[in-house]
Amino acid sequence: MLAHELIAPTVISLNKRVIKAIVLGEGSALSHSAMLANAMVIPMIVGVGEALAEVGEGQIVYVNAARGEVKIN
């Protein structure tokens, strides 16, 4: 899931079978959303800024949250 920002109630409503990772343009690793994603075992990377604009519709995005890497295919 790619988004500019994400509020905690939205994170709670995510289907873990569909959402494999979250990449946010803004936010903090200590935010409520990040803590909820962590508790739900959904990898999350925050603060990628304008890099989100580089992702086109239908493109595959690889996320390695442990290394803080986002790769656009």
CSV table of N, CA and C in Angstrom, one decimal:
chain,number,residue,atom,x,y,z
A,1,MET,N,0.8,-1.2,0.0
A,1,MET,CA,0.0,0.0,0.0
A,1,MET,C,0.9,1.2,0.0
A,2,LEU,N,0.6,2.2,-0.9
A,2,LEU,CA,1.3,3.4,-1.0
A,2,LEU,C,0.4,4.5,-0.6
A,3,ALA,N,0.8,5.5,0.2
A,3,ALA,CA,0.0,6.6,0.6
A,3,ALA,C,0.8,7.7,1.1
A,4,HIS,N,0.3,8.9,1.0
A,4,HIS,CA,1.0,10.1,1.6
A,4,HIS,C,1.1,10.0,3.1
A,5,GLU,N,-0.1,9.7,3.7
A,5,GLU,CA,-0.1,9.5,5.1
A,5,GLU,C,-1.2,8.5,5.4
A,6,LEU,N,-1.3,8.0,6.6
A,6,LEU,CA,-2.2,7.0,7.0
A,6,LEU,C,-2.6,7.1,8.5
A,7,ILE,N,-3.9,7.2,8.8
A,7,ILE,CA,-4.3,7.3,10.2
A,7,ILE,C,-4.5,5.9,10.8
A,8,ALA,N,-4.4,5.9,12.1
A,8,ALA,CA,-4.5,4.6,12.8
A,8,ALA,C,-5.8,3.8,12.5
A,9,PRO,N,-6.9,4.4,12.5
A,9,PRO,CA,-8.1,3.6,12.2
A,9,PRO,C,-8.1,2.9,10.9
A,10,THR,N,-7.4,3.5,9.9
A,10,THR,CA,-7.3,2.9,8.6
A,10,THR,C,-6.4,1.7,8.7
A,11,VAL,N,-5.3,1.8,9.4
A,11,VAL,CA,-4.4,0.7,9.6
A,11,VAL,C,-5.1,-0.5,10.2
A,12,ILE,N,-6.0,-0.3,11.2
A,12,ILE,CA,-6.7,-1.3,11.8
A,12,ILE,C,-7.6,-2.1,10.9
A,13,SER,N,-8.2,-1.3,9.9
A,13,SER,CA,-9.1,-1.9,9.0
A,13,SER,C,-8.5,-2.6,7.8
A,14,LEU,N,-7.1,-2.6,7.7
A,14,LEU,CA,-6.5,-3.3,6.5
A,14,LEU,C,-6.6,-4.8,6.6
A,15,ASN,N,-6.7,-5.4,5.5
A,15,ASN,CA,-6.7,-6.8,5.3
A,15,ASN,C,-5.3,-7.3,5.1
A,16,LYS,N,-4.7,-8.0,6.1
A,16,LYS,CA,-3.4,-8.5,6.1
A,16,LYS,C,-3.1,-9.4,4.9
A,17,ARG,N,-4.1,-10.1,4.5
A,17,ARG,CA,-4.0,-11.0,3.4
A,17,ARG,C,-3.7,-10.3,2.0
A,18,VAL,N,-4.2,-9.0,2.0
A,18,VAL,CA,-4.1,-8.3,0.8
A,18,VAL,C,-2.9,-7.3,0.8
A,19,ILE,N,-2.8,-6.6,2.0
A,19,ILE,CA,-1.7,-5.6,2.2
A,19,ILE,C,-0.5,-6.3,2.7
A,20,LYS,N,0.6,-6.3,1.9
A,20,LYS,CA,1.8,-7.0,2.3
A,20,LYS,C,2.8,-6.0,2.9
A,21,ALA,N,2.7,-4.7,2.6
A,21,ALA,CA,3.6,-3.7,3.2
A,21,ALA,C,3.0,-2.4,3.0
A,22,ILE,N,3.5,-1.4,3.7
A,22,ILE,CA,3.0,0.0,3.7
A,22,ILE,C,4.2,0.9,3.4
A,23,VAL,N,4.0,1.8,2.5
A,23,VAL,CA,5.1,2.8,2.2
A,23,VAL,C,4.4,4.2,2.3
A,24,LEU,N,4.8,5.1,3.2
A,24,LEU,CA,4.2,6.4,3.4
A,24,LEU,C,5.2,7.5,3.0
A,25,GLY,N,4.6,8.5,2.4
A,25,GLY,CA,5.4,9.7,2.0
A,25,GLY,C,5.8,10.5,3.3
A,26,GLU,N,4.9,10.5,4.2
A,26,GLU,CA,5.2,11.3,5.5
A,26,GLU,C,4.9,10.4,6.7
A,27,GLY,N,5.4,10.8,7.8
A,27,GLY,CA,5.1,10.1,9.1
A,27,GLY,C,6.3,9.8,9.9
A,28,SER,N,6.1,9.0,10.9
A,28,SER,CA,7.2,8.7,11.8
A,28,SER,C,7.1,7.2,12.2
A,29,ALA,N,8.3,6.7,12.4
A,29,ALA,CA,8.3,5.3,12.8
A,29,ALA,C,7.7,5.1,14.2
A,30,LEU,N,7.5,6.2,14.9
A,30,LEU,CA,7.0,6.1,16.3
A,30,LEU,C,5.5,6.5,16.3
A,31,SER,N,4.9,6.6,15.1
A,31,SER,CA,3.5,7.0,15.1
A,31,SER,C,2.5,5.9,15.5
A,32,HIS,N,1.3,6.2,15.8
A,32,HIS,CA,0.3,5.2,16.2
A,32,HIS,C,0.1,4.2,15.0
A,33,SER,N,0.1,4.8,13.8
A,33,SER,CA,-0.1,3.9,12.6
A,33,SER,C,1.1,2.9,12.4
A,34,ALA,N,2.3,3.4,12.7
A,34,ALA,CA,3.5,2.5,12.6
A,34,ALA,C,3.4,1.4,13.6
A,35,MET,N,3.1,1.8,14.8
A,35,MET,CA,3.0,0.8,15.9
A,35,MET,C,1.9,-0.2,15.6
A,36,LEU,N,0.8,0.2,15.1
A,36,LEU,CA,-0.3,-0.8,14.8
A,36,LEU,C,0.1,-1.7,13.6
A,37,ALA,N,0.8,-1.1,12.6
A,37,ALA,CA,1.3,-2.0,11.5
A,37,ALA,C,2.3,-3.0,12.0
A,38,ASN,N,3.1,-2.6,12.9
A,38,ASN,CA,4.1,-3.5,13.5
A,38,ASN,C,3.4,-4.6,14.3
A,39,ALA,N,2.4,-4.2,15.1
A,39,ALA,CA,1.6,-5.2,15.8
A,39,ALA,C,0.9,-6.2,14.9
A,40,MET,N,0.5,-5.7,13.7
A,40,MET,CA,-0.2,-6.6,12.8
A,40,MET,C,0.8,-7.3,11.9
A,41,VAL,N,2.1,-7.1,12.1
A,41,VAL,CA,3.1,-7.8,11.3
A,41,VAL,C,3.0,-7.4,9.8
A,42,ILE,N,2.8,-6.1,9.6
A,42,ILE,CA,2.8,-5.5,8.2
A,42,ILE,C,4.0,-4.6,8.2
A,43,PRO,N,5.0,-4.9,7.4
A,43,PRO,CA,6.2,-4.0,7.2
A,43,PRO,C,5.8,-2.6,6.8
A,44,MET,N,6.4,-1.6,7.4
A,44,MET,CA,6.1,-0.2,7.0
A,44,MET,C,7.3,0.6,6.9
A,45,ILE,N,7.4,1.4,5.9
A,45,ILE,CA,8.5,2.4,5.7
A,45,ILE,C,7.8,3.8,5.6
A,46,VAL,N,8.3,4.7,6.4
A,46,VAL,CA,7.7,6.1,6.4
A,46,VAL,C,8.7,7.1,6.0
A,47,GLY,N,8.2,8.2,5.5
A,47,GLY,CA,9.1,9.4,5.2
A,47,GLY,C,9.8,9.3,3.9
A,48,VAL,N,9.2,8.6,2.8
A,48,VAL,CA,9.9,8.6,1.6
A,48,VAL,C,9.7,9.8,0.7
A,49,GLY,N,8.9,10.7,1.2
A,49,GLY,CA,8.7,12.0,0.6
A,49,GLY,C,8.1,11.9,-0.8
A,50,GLU,N,8.6,12.7,-1.7
A,50,GLU,CA,8.1,12.8,-3.1
A,50,GLU,C,8.5,11.6,-4.0
A,51,ALA,N,9.2,10.6,-3.4
A,51,ALA,CA,9.5,9.4,-4.2
A,51,ALA,C,8.3,8.6,-4.6
A,52,LEU,N,7.2,8.8,-3.8
A,52,LEU,CA,5.9,8.2,-4.1
A,52,LEU,C,5.4,8.6,-5.5
A,53,ALA,N,5.7,9.8,-5.9
A,53,ALA,CA,5.3,10.3,-7.2
A,53,ALA,C,5.9,9.6,-8.4
A,54,GLU,N,7.0,8.9,-8.1
A,54,GLU,CA,7.7,8.1,-9.2
A,54,GLU,C,7.0,6.8,-9.5
A,55,VAL,N,6.1,6.4,-8.6
A,55,VAL,CA,5.4,5.1,-8.8
A,55,VAL,C,4.2,5.3,-9.7
A,56,GLY,N,4.1,4.6,-10.8
A,56,GLY,CA,3.0,4.7,-11.7
A,56,GLY,C,2.0,3.6,-11.4
A,57,GLU,N,0.8,3.7,-11.9
A,57,GLU,CA,-0.3,2.7,-11.7
A,57,GLU,C,0.1,1.4,-12.3
A,58,GLY,N,0.0,0.4,-11.5
A,58,GLY,CA,0.3,-1.0,-12.0
A,58,GLY,C,1.7,-1.4,-11.8
A,59,GLN,N,2.6,-0.5,-11.4
A,59,GLN,CA,4.0,-0.9,-11.2
A,59,GLN,C,4.1,-1.7,-9.9
A,60,ILE,N,5.1,-2.6,-9.9
A,60,ILE,CA,5.4,-3.4,-8.8
A,60,ILE,C,6.4,-2.7,-7.9
A,61,VAL,N,6.1,-2.7,-6.6
A,61,VAL,CA,7.0,-2.1,-5.6
A,61,VAL,C,7.5,-3.1,-4.7
A,62,TYR,N,8.8,-3.3,-4.6
A,62,TYR,CA,9.4,-4.2,-3.6
A,62,TYR,C,9.8,-3.5,-2.3
A,63,VAL,N,9.4,-4.0,-1.2
A,63,VAL,CA,9.7,-3.3,0.1
A,63,VAL,C,10.5,-4.3,1.0
A,64,ASN,N,11.7,-3.8,1.4
A,64,ASN,CA,12.5,-4.5,2.4
A,64,ASN,C,12.5,-3.6,3.6
A,65,ALA,N,11.6,-3.7,4.5
A,65,ALA,CA,11.5,-2.8,5.7
A,65,ALA,C,12.7,-3.0,6.6
A,66,ALA,N,13.2,-4.1,6.7
A,66,ALA,CA,14.4,-4.4,7.6
A,66,ALA,C,15.6,-3.5,7.2
A,67,ARG,N,15.7,-3.3,5.9
A,67,ARG,CA,16.8,-2.5,5.3
A,67,ARG,C,16.4,-1.1,5.0
A,68,GLY,N,15.1,-0.8,5.1
A,68,GLY,CA,14.6,0.5,4.7
A,68,GLY,C,14.6,0.8,3.3
A,69,GLU,N,14.4,-0.2,2.4
A,69,GLU,CA,14.5,-0.1,1.0
A,69,GLU,C,13.2,-0.2,0.3
A,70,VAL,N,13.0,0.6,-0.7
A,70,VAL,CA,11.8,0.6,-1.5
A,70,VAL,C,12.3,0.6,-3.0
A,71,LYS,N,12.0,-0.4,-3.7
A,71,LYS,CA,12.5,-0.5,-5.1
A,71,LYS,C,11.3,-0.6,-6.0
A,72,ILE,N,11.3,0.3,-7.1
A,72,ILE,CA,10.2,0.3,-8.1
A,72,ILE,C,10.6,-0.5,-9.3
A,73,ASN,N,9.8,-1.4,-9.7
A,73,ASN,CA,10.1,-2.2,-10.9
A,73,ASN,C,9.4,-1.6,-12.1
